[in-house]
Short mmCIF file of C-alpha atoms in Angstrom, two decimals:
data_model
loop_
_atom_site.label_atom_id
_atom_site.label_comp_id
_atom_site.label_asym_id
_atom_site.label_seq_id
_atom_site.Cartn_x
_atom_site.Cartn_y
_atom_site.Cartn_z
CA MET A 1 -1.29 -20.18 -14.98
CA ASP A 2 2.07 -21.01 -16.59
CA THR A 3 2.96 -19.34 -19.88
CA GLU A 4 6.10 -19.62 -21.99
CA ILE A 5 7.76 -16.37 -22.92
CA THR A 6 11.12 -15.10 -24.08
CA LEU A 7 12.50 -12.04 -22.34
CA ARG A 8 15.18 -10.06 -24.16
CA VAL A 9 17.14 -8.36 -21.41
CA ASP A 10 20.28 -6.27 -21.85
CA GLY A 11 20.88 -7.87 -25.25
CA ALA A 12 20.39 -11.52 -24.29
CA ALA A 13 17.29 -13.65 -24.95
CA HIS A 14 15.96 -15.77 -22.06
CA PRO A 15 13.24 -18.39 -22.65
CA LEU A 16 11.17 -18.66 -19.47
CA THR A 17 8.04 -20.27 -18.15
CA VAL A 18 6.26 -17.79 -15.92
CA ASP A 19 2.99 -17.64 -14.05
CA THR A 20 0.85 -15.00 -15.79
CA ARG A 21 0.84 -13.03 -12.51
CA THR A 22 4.62 -12.44 -12.66
CA THR A 23 5.63 -8.83 -13.11
CA LEU A 24 8.56 -7.90 -15.30
CA LEU A 25 10.35 -6.77 -12.14
CA ASP A 26 9.94 -10.14 -10.44
CA ALA A 27 10.90 -12.02 -13.61
CA LEU A 28 14.09 -9.98 -13.85
CA ARG A 29 15.06 -10.28 -10.20
CA GLU A 30 13.78 -13.69 -9.15
CA ARG A 31 14.05 -15.67 -12.37
CA LEU A 32 16.93 -14.07 -14.27
CA ARG A 33 18.81 -12.92 -11.16
CA ASN A 34 19.18 -9.46 -12.64
CA THR A 35 18.97 -7.48 -9.41
CA SER A 36 19.77 -4.15 -11.01
CA PRO A 37 16.12 -2.96 -10.94
CA LYS A 38 14.97 -2.71 -7.31
CA LYS A 39 11.65 -3.38 -5.63
CA GLY A 40 10.69 -0.34 -3.57
CA CYS A 41 6.95 0.24 -3.29
CA ASP A 42 5.86 -2.33 -5.92
CA HIS A 43 3.00 0.06 -6.84
CA GLY A 44 4.55 2.38 -9.43
CA GLN A 45 5.05 5.20 -6.97
CA CYS A 46 8.78 5.16 -6.18
CA GLY A 47 10.54 4.44 -9.49
CA ALA A 48 13.19 2.08 -8.05
CA CYS A 49 12.13 -0.58 -10.57
CA THR A 50 12.48 1.67 -13.62
CA VAL A 51 13.82 -0.04 -16.75
CA LEU A 52 13.81 0.89 -20.42
CA LEU A 53 11.28 -1.00 -22.53
CA ASP A 54 12.13 -0.57 -26.22
CA GLY A 55 14.04 2.50 -25.08
CA ARG A 56 11.23 4.05 -23.03
CA ARG A 57 11.30 4.26 -19.25
CA VAL A 58 8.57 2.31 -17.45
CA ASN A 59 7.86 0.97 -13.96
CA SER A 60 8.68 -2.72 -14.31
CA CYS A 61 6.60 -3.52 -11.20
CA LEU A 62 3.40 -2.64 -13.09
CA VAL A 63 4.25 -4.50 -16.29
CA LEU A 64 3.21 -8.13 -16.56
CA ALA A 65 6.07 -10.21 -17.97
CA VAL A 66 3.73 -12.01 -20.39
CA THR A 67 2.97 -8.69 -22.11
CA VAL A 68 6.57 -7.91 -23.09
CA ASP A 69 7.92 -11.09 -24.62
CA ASP A 70 8.55 -9.20 -27.86
CA ALA A 71 10.24 -6.14 -26.35
CA ASP A 72 13.81 -5.18 -25.53
CA VAL A 73 14.34 -4.63 -21.83
CA THR A 74 17.33 -2.56 -20.72
CA THR A 75 18.30 -2.32 -17.07
CA SER A 76 20.86 0.03 -15.54
CA ASP A 77 23.33 -2.89 -15.78
CA GLY A 78 22.68 -3.11 -19.50
CA LEU A 79 23.44 0.56 -20.01
CA ALA A 80 27.05 -0.29 -19.19
CA ALA A 81 27.93 -1.54 -22.67
CA GLY A 82 30.84 -3.99 -22.54
CA GLY A 83 31.33 -3.25 -18.86
CA GLU A 84 32.06 0.42 -19.56
CA PRO A 85 30.02 2.68 -17.29
CA HIS A 86 27.41 4.85 -19.04
CA ALA A 87 27.92 8.61 -18.87
CA LEU A 88 25.08 8.71 -16.31
CA HIS A 89 26.81 6.11 -14.15
CA ARG A 90 29.99 8.20 -14.14
CA ALA A 91 28.11 11.42 -13.44
CA PHE A 92 26.25 9.87 -10.48
CA VAL A 93 29.58 8.72 -9.01
CA GLU A 94 31.33 12.04 -9.64
CA HIS A 95 28.47 14.07 -8.16
CA ASP A 96 27.91 11.73 -5.21
CA ALA A 97 24.30 11.43 -6.40
CA PHE A 98 23.29 8.73 -3.93
CA GLN A 99 23.77 7.58 -0.39
CA CYS A 100 22.47 4.03 0.07
CA GLY A 101 22.23 3.47 -3.68
CA TYR A 102 18.97 1.50 -3.64
CA CYS A 103 17.09 3.91 -5.90
CA THR A 104 20.10 4.53 -8.16
CA PRO A 105 19.54 1.97 -10.96
CA GLY A 106 15.99 3.28 -11.32
CA GLN A 107 17.23 6.88 -11.25
CA ILE A 108 19.80 6.04 -13.96
CA CYS A 109 17.26 4.36 -16.25
CA SER A 110 14.79 7.17 -15.68
CA ALA A 111 17.46 9.78 -16.46
CA ALA A 112 18.32 7.90 -19.66
CA GLY A 113 14.63 8.14 -20.57
CA VAL A 114 14.57 11.85 -19.70
CA LEU A 115 17.51 12.51 -22.04
CA ALA A 116 15.82 10.65 -24.90
CA GLU A 117 12.52 12.48 -24.31
CA ALA A 118 14.32 15.85 -24.31
CA ARG A 119 16.15 14.94 -27.54
CA ALA A 120 12.72 14.28 -29.06
CA GLY A 121 11.56 17.73 -27.91
CA TRP A 122 8.91 16.40 -25.55
CA PRO A 123 7.61 19.09 -23.19
CA SER A 124 7.07 18.53 -19.47
CA GLY A 125 4.64 19.99 -16.96
CA VAL A 126 7.00 22.93 -16.36
CA THR A 127 7.82 23.67 -19.99
CA ASP A 128 6.40 27.00 -21.19
CA PRO A 129 3.30 26.29 -23.29
CA GLY A 130 4.21 26.50 -26.94
CA GLU A 131 7.90 25.77 -26.30
CA ASP A 132 9.75 22.56 -27.03
CA GLY A 133 11.16 20.63 -24.13
CA GLY A 134 14.72 20.32 -25.36
CA ASP A 135 16.41 22.40 -22.65
CA LEU A 136 16.84 20.45 -19.43
CA THR A 137 17.04 23.22 -16.85
CA ASP A 138 17.23 22.24 -13.18
CA ASP A 139 13.45 22.77 -12.92
CA GLU A 140 12.89 20.53 -15.93
CA ILE A 141 15.08 17.80 -14.47
CA ARG A 142 13.26 17.94 -11.12
CA GLU A 143 9.86 17.73 -12.81
CA ARG A 144 10.83 14.96 -15.22
CA MET A 145 12.54 12.89 -12.51
CA SER A 146 9.59 13.21 -10.08
CA GLY A 147 8.67 9.55 -10.58
CA ASN A 148 11.88 8.51 -8.81
CA LEU A 149 12.01 8.90 -5.05
CA CYS A 150 15.23 8.90 -3.04
CA ARG A 151 14.70 8.26 0.66
CA CYS A 152 18.25 9.46 1.36
CA ALA A 153 17.21 12.69 -0.39
CA ALA A 154 20.26 12.86 -2.65
CA TYR A 155 18.23 15.03 -5.03
CA ALA A 156 20.59 17.97 -4.58
CA ASN A 157 23.30 15.88 -6.27
CA ILE A 158 21.10 13.88 -8.64
CA VAL A 159 19.99 17.05 -10.44
CA PRO A 160 23.58 18.22 -11.21
CA ALA A 161 24.54 14.68 -12.25
CA VAL A 162 21.73 14.52 -14.80
CA ALA A 163 22.39 18.13 -15.81
CA GLU A 164 26.04 17.37 -16.62
CA VAL A 165 25.13 14.56 -19.01
CA ALA A 166 22.30 16.62 -20.50
CA ALA A 167 24.75 19.43 -21.25
CA ALA A 168 27.21 17.00 -22.81
CA GLU A 169 24.43 15.60 -25.00
CA GLY A 170 23.22 19.05 -26.12
CA VAL A 171 19.87 19.02 -24.31
CA ARG A 172 20.82 21.69 -21.76
CA ARG A 173 21.75 25.19 -22.82
CA MET B 1 -3.40 -11.97 -6.77
CA ARG B 2 -6.08 -14.19 -8.23
CA GLU B 3 -4.89 -16.54 -10.98
CA PHE B 4 -5.84 -15.44 -14.46
CA ARG B 5 -5.61 -16.54 -18.06
CA TYR B 6 -3.82 -14.16 -20.42
CA GLU B 7 -5.29 -13.79 -23.90
CA ARG B 8 -4.42 -11.87 -27.01
CA ALA B 9 -6.88 -11.28 -29.81
CA ALA B 10 -6.41 -10.79 -33.54
CA ASP B 11 -8.42 -7.57 -33.68
CA PRO B 12 -10.70 -5.39 -31.52
CA ALA B 13 -13.85 -7.30 -32.54
CA ALA B 14 -12.25 -10.58 -31.50
CA ALA B 15 -11.23 -9.06 -28.17
CA VAL B 16 -14.80 -7.88 -27.57
CA ALA B 17 -16.13 -11.35 -28.44
CA LEU B 18 -13.60 -12.96 -26.10
CA LEU B 19 -14.56 -10.80 -23.15
CA ALA B 20 -18.29 -11.09 -23.80
CA ALA B 21 -17.97 -14.75 -22.84
CA GLU B 22 -16.01 -13.96 -19.67
CA PRO B 23 -18.16 -12.22 -17.04
CA GLU B 24 -15.19 -11.85 -14.68
CA GLY B 25 -12.66 -10.96 -17.35
CA ALA B 26 -11.15 -7.56 -18.06
CA PHE B 27 -9.34 -5.75 -20.84
CA LEU B 28 -5.69 -4.96 -20.14
CA GLY B 29 -4.30 -1.70 -21.54
CA GLY B 30 -1.09 -0.28 -20.13
CA GLY B 31 -1.93 -1.91 -16.81
CA THR B 32 -0.58 0.95 -14.71
CA ASN B 33 -3.79 1.03 -12.65
CA LEU B 34 -5.30 -2.42 -13.24
CA VAL B 35 -2.17 -4.42 -12.36
CA ASP B 36 -1.83 -2.39 -9.17
CA LEU B 37 -5.48 -3.03 -8.27
CA MET B 38 -4.94 -6.74 -8.92
CA LYS B 39 -1.98 -6.76 -6.53
CA LEU B 40 -4.16 -5.08 -3.92
CA GLY B 41 -6.97 -7.60 -4.41
CA VAL B 42 -9.36 -4.83 -5.48
CA ALA B 43 -9.59 -6.11 -9.06
CA THR B 44 -9.89 -9.90 -9.42
CA PRO B 45 -10.27 -10.75 -13.11
CA ASP B 46 -9.93 -14.41 -14.08
CA VAL B 47 -9.08 -13.53 -17.69
CA LEU B 48 -7.08 -10.62 -19.08
CA VAL B 49 -7.55 -9.76 -22.74
CA ASP B 50 -4.55 -7.68 -23.81
CA VAL B 51 -5.74 -4.75 -25.92
CA ARG B 52 -2.73 -2.46 -25.46
CA ARG B 53 -1.72 -2.68 -29.09
CA LEU B 54 -5.01 -3.83 -30.53
CA THR B 55 -6.69 -0.48 -31.02
CA SER B 56 -5.02 2.29 -32.98
CA ALA B 57 -1.92 3.94 -31.55
CA GLU B 58 -2.23 6.74 -34.11
CA ILE B 59 -3.48 10.30 -33.86
CA THR B 60 -5.19 11.30 -37.10
CA ASP B 61 -6.64 14.57 -38.40
CA LEU B 62 -10.40 14.90 -38.69
CA PRO B 63 -11.82 16.99 -41.56
CA ASP B 64 -13.06 19.80 -39.27
CA GLY B 65 -9.64 20.43 -37.71
CA GLY B 66 -10.25 18.03 -34.87
CA LEU B 67 -8.27 14.92 -34.03
CA ARG B 68 -9.00 11.23 -33.60
CA ILE B 69 -6.88 9.65 -30.88
CA GLY B 70 -6.51 5.89 -30.98
CA ALA B 71 -7.26 4.31 -27.61
CA ALA B 72 -3.79 2.72 -27.53
CA VAL B 73 -1.91 6.01 -27.87
CA PRO B 74 0.32 6.25 -24.78
CA ASN B 75 -0.33 9.27 -22.57
CA ALA B 76 3.25 10.46 -23.18
CA ASP B 77 2.84 10.45 -26.97
CA LEU B 78 -0.50 12.23 -26.78
CA ALA B 79 0.97 14.97 -24.58
CA ALA B 80 3.93 15.43 -26.93
CA ASP B 81 1.99 15.43 -30.21
CA ARG B 82 2.55 18.75 -31.93
CA ARG B 83 -1.05 19.02 -33.17
CA VAL B 84 -2.37 18.45 -29.65
CA ARG B 85 0.05 21.02 -28.23
CA GLU B 86 -0.95 23.60 -30.83
CA ARG B 87 -4.71 23.05 -31.09
CA PHE B 88 -5.56 21.60 -27.69
CA PRO B 89 -2.87 22.77 -25.24
CA VAL B 90 -5.25 22.10 -22.33
CA LEU B 91 -5.06 18.39 -23.14
CA SER B 92 -1.28 18.26 -23.36
CA GLN B 93 -0.96 20.24 -20.13
CA ALA B 94 -3.46 18.01 -18.32
CA LEU B 95 -1.57 14.88 -19.33
CA LEU B 96 1.77 16.35 -18.29
CA ALA B 97 0.29 17.40 -14.95
CA GLY B 98 -0.57 13.78 -14.21
CA ALA B 99 1.42 10.75 -13.07
CA SER B 100 5.16 10.39 -13.82
CA GLY B 101 7.21 10.03 -16.99
CA GLN B 102 7.37 6.27 -16.50
CA LEU B 103 3.62 5.90 -16.06
CA ARG B 104 2.78 8.18 -18.98
CA ASN B 105 4.94 6.03 -21.26
CA ARG B 106 2.93 2.93 -20.47
CA ALA B 107 -0.59 4.22 -19.75
CA THR B 108 -2.97 4.35 -22.71
CA THR B 109 -5.59 6.95 -23.64
CA GLY B 110 -8.45 4.47 -23.27
CA GLY B 111 -7.10 3.13 -20.00
CA ASN B 112 -6.64 6.60 -18.56
CA LEU B 113 -10.40 7.20 -18.91
CA LEU B 114 -11.16 3.96 -17.07
CA GLN B 115 -8.76 4.31 -14.15
CA ARG B 116 -10.39 3.94 -10.75
CA THR B 117 -10.53 6.33 -7.84
CA ARG B 118 -7.53 6.58 -5.52
CA CYS B 119 -9.77 6.83 -2.44
CA PRO B 120 -7.65 5.06 0.22
CA TYR B 121 -10.62 2.99 1.36
CA PHE B 122 -11.40 1.78 -2.16
CA THR B 123 -7.85 0.41 -2.42
CA ASP B 124 -7.86 -1.14 1.07
CA VAL B 125 -9.87 -4.36 0.98
CA THR B 126 -10.02 -4.52 4.78
CA THR B 127 -12.32 -1.48 5.00
CA PRO B 128 -15.97 -0.91 4.05
CA CYS B 129 -16.41 0.73 0.64
CA ASN B 130 -19.61 0.90 -1.40
CA LYS B 131 -17.68 1.26 -4.63
CA ARG B 132 -15.59 -1.89 -4.09
CA ALA B 133 -18.07 -3.91 -2.02
CA PRO B 134 -21.58 -2.52 -2.65
CA GLY B 135 -23.63 -2.14 0.52
CA SER B 136 -20.64 -2.35 2.88
CA GLY B 137 -20.67 1.37 3.69
CA CYS B 138 -18.47 4.38 3.01
CA SER B 139 -15.43 4.70 5.25
CA ALA B 140 -14.47 8.07 3.81
CA LEU B 141 -17.67 9.87 4.81
CA GLU B 142 -16.47 10.17 8.42
CA GLY B 143 -12.87 9.12 7.79
CA VAL B 144 -9.94 10.59 5.88
CA HIS B 145 -11.64 12.62 3.18
CA ARG B 146 -9.58 15.76 2.74
CA ASN B 147 -9.20 15.03 -0.97
CA HIS B 148 -12.74 13.83 -1.66
CA ALA B 149 -15.71 15.17 -3.59
CA ILE B 150 -17.53 18.43 -2.96
CA LEU B 151 -19.91 18.21 -5.93
CA GLY B 152 -22.47 15.49 -6.66
CA PRO B 153 -21.57 12.88 -4.01
CA THR B 154 -24.06 10.47 -2.49
CA LEU B 155 -24.12 11.28 1.22
CA GLU B 156 -26.58 8.72 2.55
CA GLY B 157 -28.03 5.32 1.84
CA PRO B 158 -26.43 2.20 0.38
CA GLY B 159 -24.93 4.21 -2.48
CA THR B 160 -22.97 6.54 -0.21
CA CYS B 161 -19.74 7.52 -1.94
CA VAL B 162 -17.60 10.66 -1.81
CA ALA B 163 -14.80 9.46 -4.09
CA THR B 164 -13.32 11.56 -6.88
CA HIS B 165 -12.29 10.62 -10.39
CA PRO B 166 -8.49 10.74 -10.52
CA SER B 167 -7.80 11.52 -14.18
CA ASP B 168 -6.42 14.88 -15.31
CA MET B 169 -6.78 13.94 -18.98
CA ALA B 170 -10.49 13.26 -18.59
CA VAL B 171 -11.07 16.77 -17.21
CA ALA B 172 -9.53 18.28 -20.34
CA LEU B 173 -11.52 15.92 -22.57
CA ALA B 174 -14.73 16.94 -20.77
CA ALA B 175 -14.01 20.61 -21.45
CA LEU B 176 -13.19 19.80 -25.07
CA ASP B 177 -16.54 18.09 -25.74
CA ALA B 178 -14.67 14.96 -26.78
CA SER B 179 -16.57 11.86 -27.78
CA VAL B 180 -15.58 8.31 -27.03
CA ARG B 181 -15.88 5.61 -29.68
CA VAL B 182 -16.84 2.31 -28.12
CA LEU B 183 -16.98 -1.16 -29.64
CA GLY B 184 -19.38 -3.71 -28.21
CA ALA B 185 -20.84 -7.04 -29.20
CA ASP B 186 -23.59 -5.15 -31.06
CA GLY B 187 -21.23 -2.88 -32.94
CA GLU B 188 -19.83 0.59 -32.44
CA ARG B 189 -21.41 3.48 -30.58
CA VAL B 190 -20.29 6.98 -29.71
CA VAL B 191 -20.52 8.22 -26.13
CA PRO B 192 -20.05 11.93 -25.42
CA MET B 193 -17.63 12.63 -22.55
CA SER B 194 -20.56 14.16 -20.67
CA GLY B 195 -22.26 10.76 -20.77
CA LEU B 196 -19.27 8.50 -20.07
CA HIS B 197 -18.54 8.95 -16.37
CA ARG B 198 -21.29 8.69 -13.74
CA LEU B 199 -22.06 10.33 -10.45
CA PRO B 200 -22.27 7.68 -7.72
CA GLY B 201 -26.08 7.87 -7.53
CA ASP B 202 -27.29 4.68 -5.90
CA ASP B 203 -24.55 2.52 -7.47
CA PRO B 204 -21.02 3.85 -6.94
CA SER B 205 -19.55 0.54 -8.11
CA ARG B 206 -20.09 1.74 -11.67
CA ASP B 207 -17.68 4.51 -12.67
CA THR B 208 -18.94 4.75 -16.24
CA THR B 209 -21.93 3.98 -18.41
CA LEU B 210 -19.96 1.37 -20.40
CA ARG B 211 -21.30 -2.17 -20.34
CA HIS B 212 -19.17 -5.22 -19.61
CA GLY B 213 -17.12 -6.12 -22.66
CA GLU B 214 -17.33 -2.74 -24.36
CA LEU B 215 -13.96 -1.54 -25.62
CA ILE B 216 -12.92 2.07 -26.09
CA THR B 217 -11.34 2.26 -29.55
CA ALA B 218 -10.76 6.00 -30.03
CA ILE B 219 -11.45 9.49 -28.72
CA ASP B 220 -12.61 12.21 -31.12
CA LEU B 221 -11.77 15.85 -30.42
CA PRO B 222 -13.86 18.41 -32.32
CA ALA B 223 -12.04 21.57 -33.41
CA LEU B 224 -11.74 24.06 -30.56
CA GLY B 225 -10.68 27.38 -32.06
CA MET B 226 -9.96 29.17 -28.80
CA PRO B 227 -7.08 29.33 -26.37
CA SER B 228 -7.14 26.75 -23.63
CA ARG B 229 -5.25 25.92 -20.47
CA TYR B 230 -5.08 23.40 -17.62
CA ARG B 231 -4.19 24.33 -14.08
CA LYS B 232 -3.82 21.92 -11.20
CA VAL B 233 -3.36 22.44 -7.48
CA ARG B 234 -1.87 19.60 -5.46
CA ASP B 235 -0.05 18.94 -2.23
CA ARG B 236 3.37 18.67 -3.86
CA ALA B 237 4.84 20.20 -7.00
CA SER B 238 4.77 17.03 -9.12
CA PHE B 239 3.47 13.44 -9.25
CA ALA B 240 0.39 13.91 -7.08
CA PHE B 241 -3.33 13.79 -7.72
CA ALA B 242 -5.27 17.04 -7.95
CA LEU B 243 -6.84 18.71 -4.96
CA VAL B 244 -8.60 20.81 -7.57
CA SER B 245 -7.85 21.26 -11.25
CA VAL B 246 -9.41 23.37 -13.98
CA ALA B 247 -9.56 22.84 -17.72
CA ALA B 248 -10.62 26.04 -19.43
CA ALA B 249 -11.00 27.52 -22.88
CA VAL B 250 -12.36 30.94 -23.62
CA ARG B 251 -12.89 33.25 -26.55
CA VAL B 252 -13.38 36.96 -25.88
CA VAL B 253 -14.77 39.32 -28.54
CA ASP B 254 -14.78 43.05 -27.80
CA GLY B 255 -14.31 42.45 -24.10
CA VAL B 256 -17.25 40.06 -23.91
CA VAL B 257 -17.12 36.29 -23.38
CA ASP B 258 -18.17 34.85 -26.74
CA ASP B 259 -17.61 31.19 -25.85
CA VAL B 260 -16.22 29.36 -22.85
CA ARG B 261 -15.55 25.80 -21.69
CA LEU B 262 -14.88 24.91 -18.09
CA ALA B 263 -14.38 21.60 -16.36
CA LEU B 264 -13.18 20.86 -12.83
CA GLY B 265 -11.11 17.92 -11.60
CA GLY B 266 -10.61 16.56 -8.09
CA VAL B 267 -14.06 17.70 -6.97
CA ALA B 268 -16.48 14.97 -8.06
CA HIS B 269 -17.01 11.31 -8.93
CA ARG B 270 -16.61 12.31 -12.55
CA PRO B 271 -14.90 15.14 -14.44
CA TRP B 272 -17.16 18.07 -13.55
CA ARG B 273 -18.24 20.10 -16.57
CA ALA B 274 -19.10 23.49 -15.11
CA THR B 275 -22.17 24.21 -17.25
CA VAL B 276 -23.68 26.62 -14.73
CA ALA B 277 -20.56 28.78 -14.81
CA GLU B 278 -20.35 28.55 -18.60
CA GLU B 279 -23.95 29.71 -18.92
CA ALA B 280 -23.34 32.56 -16.49
CA LEU B 281 -20.30 33.71 -18.50
CA ARG B 282 -21.55 33.71 -22.08
CA GLY B 283 -22.26 37.25 -23.20
CA ARG B 284 -20.84 38.75 -19.99
CA PRO B 285 -17.84 41.10 -19.77
CA ALA B 286 -14.55 39.19 -19.50
CA THR B 287 -13.69 40.60 -16.10
CA GLU B 288 -12.54 39.19 -12.79
CA GLU B 289 -15.96 40.08 -11.35
CA SER B 290 -17.79 38.02 -14.00
CA PHE B 291 -15.41 35.11 -13.55
CA ALA B 292 -15.86 35.14 -9.77
CA ALA B 293 -19.64 35.35 -10.05
CA ALA B 294 -19.76 32.45 -12.50
CA ALA B 295 -17.46 30.27 -10.39
CA GLY B 296 -19.54 31.11 -7.34
CA ALA B 297 -22.73 30.11 -9.16
CA GLU B 298 -21.23 26.74 -10.08
CA LEU B 299 -19.98 26.08 -6.57
CA ALA B 300 -23.26 27.05 -4.93
CA ALA B 301 -24.10 23.36 -5.30
CA ALA B 302 -21.05 22.29 -3.28
CA VAL B 303 -21.64 19.98 -0.30
CA PRO B 304 -18.24 19.90 1.41
CA LEU B 305 -17.36 17.30 4.01
CA ARG B 306 -15.81 17.93 7.43
CA ASP B 307 -12.25 18.24 6.11
CA ASN B 308 -12.50 19.35 2.48
CA ALA B 309 -14.38 22.65 2.62
CA PHE B 310 -11.13 24.33 1.54
CA LYS B 311 -11.79 22.99 -1.94
CA VAL B 312 -14.71 25.39 -2.45
CA PRO B 313 -12.71 28.65 -2.34
CA LEU B 314 -9.76 26.84 -3.95
CA ALA B 315 -11.89 25.82 -6.93
CA ARG B 316 -13.42 29.29 -7.17
CA ASN B 317 -10.04 31.02 -7.08
CA LEU B 318 -8.53 28.56 -9.56
CA VAL B 319 -11.35 29.16 -12.06
CA VAL B 320 -10.92 32.93 -11.76
CA ARG B 321 -7.14 32.79 -12.01
CA THR B 322 -7.20 30.44 -15.00
CA LEU B 323 -9.74 32.54 -16.92
CA LEU B 324 -7.81 35.73 -16.14
CA GLN B 325 -4.60 34.11 -17.34
CA LEU B 326 -6.30 32.89 -20.52
CA THR B 327 -7.86 36.26 -21.34
CA GLU B 328 -4.77 38.32 -20.46
CA ASP B 329 -2.15 36.01 -21.99
CA PRO B 330 -4.00 33.64 -24.34
CA ARG B 331 -1.02 31.73 -25.75
#
């Protein structure tokens, strides 16, 4: 059933007519040709499709496009303001935090969400009860990034990449 | 995926009225489970009424020290709320033990309660499943059932079902004696957590006692006033469903259990409030021996399947360990 929506993606508004069944991920990739978010499992289990929705990380494969026509969508591409790589982009390159690169845009968006959540003091499942979650130790990064799978298993370099940016942003002691 | 009409409503009452006229329609919250089930062909609504931002997304104080949680509060916000972390740590910990950061940002409190089992046969439309296709049989009974129910399943007849409820949050809410505020065509009613989720009985297709078109609007938490904790055992360190989980709260006075709440996850078709163990513990010394005896009494009713008998000692040990931890280090 066709529905008219406007998707605001990486700062630009795109009027679109979509079937109600279209996920945000498919709208981005197939309609707007923004292939930064990737389709891995398409079931919310791998995190390759992660984007920021009004600044919060979500699995775009489980979000229907018709439900977000009033939200700001940011992809990994959009984090590179004016073509300048984001600190996370640089850190992933410097730490060799990928092999094939397919999961990387999702990892980057998820890491951006992790940093924001830590700045807000959100705890995680490994945070000591009663403590704030503002110190992104390696264990914290592993737990908070567990929604992003890397079949090349570049985790050993992803953790230091995220840790470097966390330290620079004051959310790692 | 079946074609569907997408509707928004002006307020919760309008959403309830909309769905009342649509026997095959469904409410859409965060969609993290429903959209997936629609892709799999397990859920086939012809109308979706979007309620994600229709109910309250606020957490408000109740006069007795409890909290009212709007059904639209995202799981992530509920887990991070300072009042929840201070007064009901078991709830925050349960939420953070579940799903991933991405899913918790999108999933709602109301939707979390209504998520469906992750039994692999329920989500595979090519296999028999009494929950998905009543009367077709239960593939898990003799199939892959390592992570299925040990308490309260239906093991024979057309209602056969050994599925478990997947929610961590619901286990904490069961222990906390939460109540669920529900809006229907006839007005609002309050359903205690103990009366929300069902055992499979002779109709495993129904997970809850809610009627079609009823909308969860809020969850009320009564004041707890004792330390609480959630512990979860799973096959990997993060982002996996529970093999067994325990939500516990206990108050010890002069070495004796004054009050206790216990609920188990991953063991039954619904969050399993361990009332037998609670009864066995009240007034007893707060010792490892009492905890083990109480857990054993609760699990005496266990009916493990071929490949999940390990859950019985696992649940027993987890109850004991969690109560010991709570009584020795009650932060």
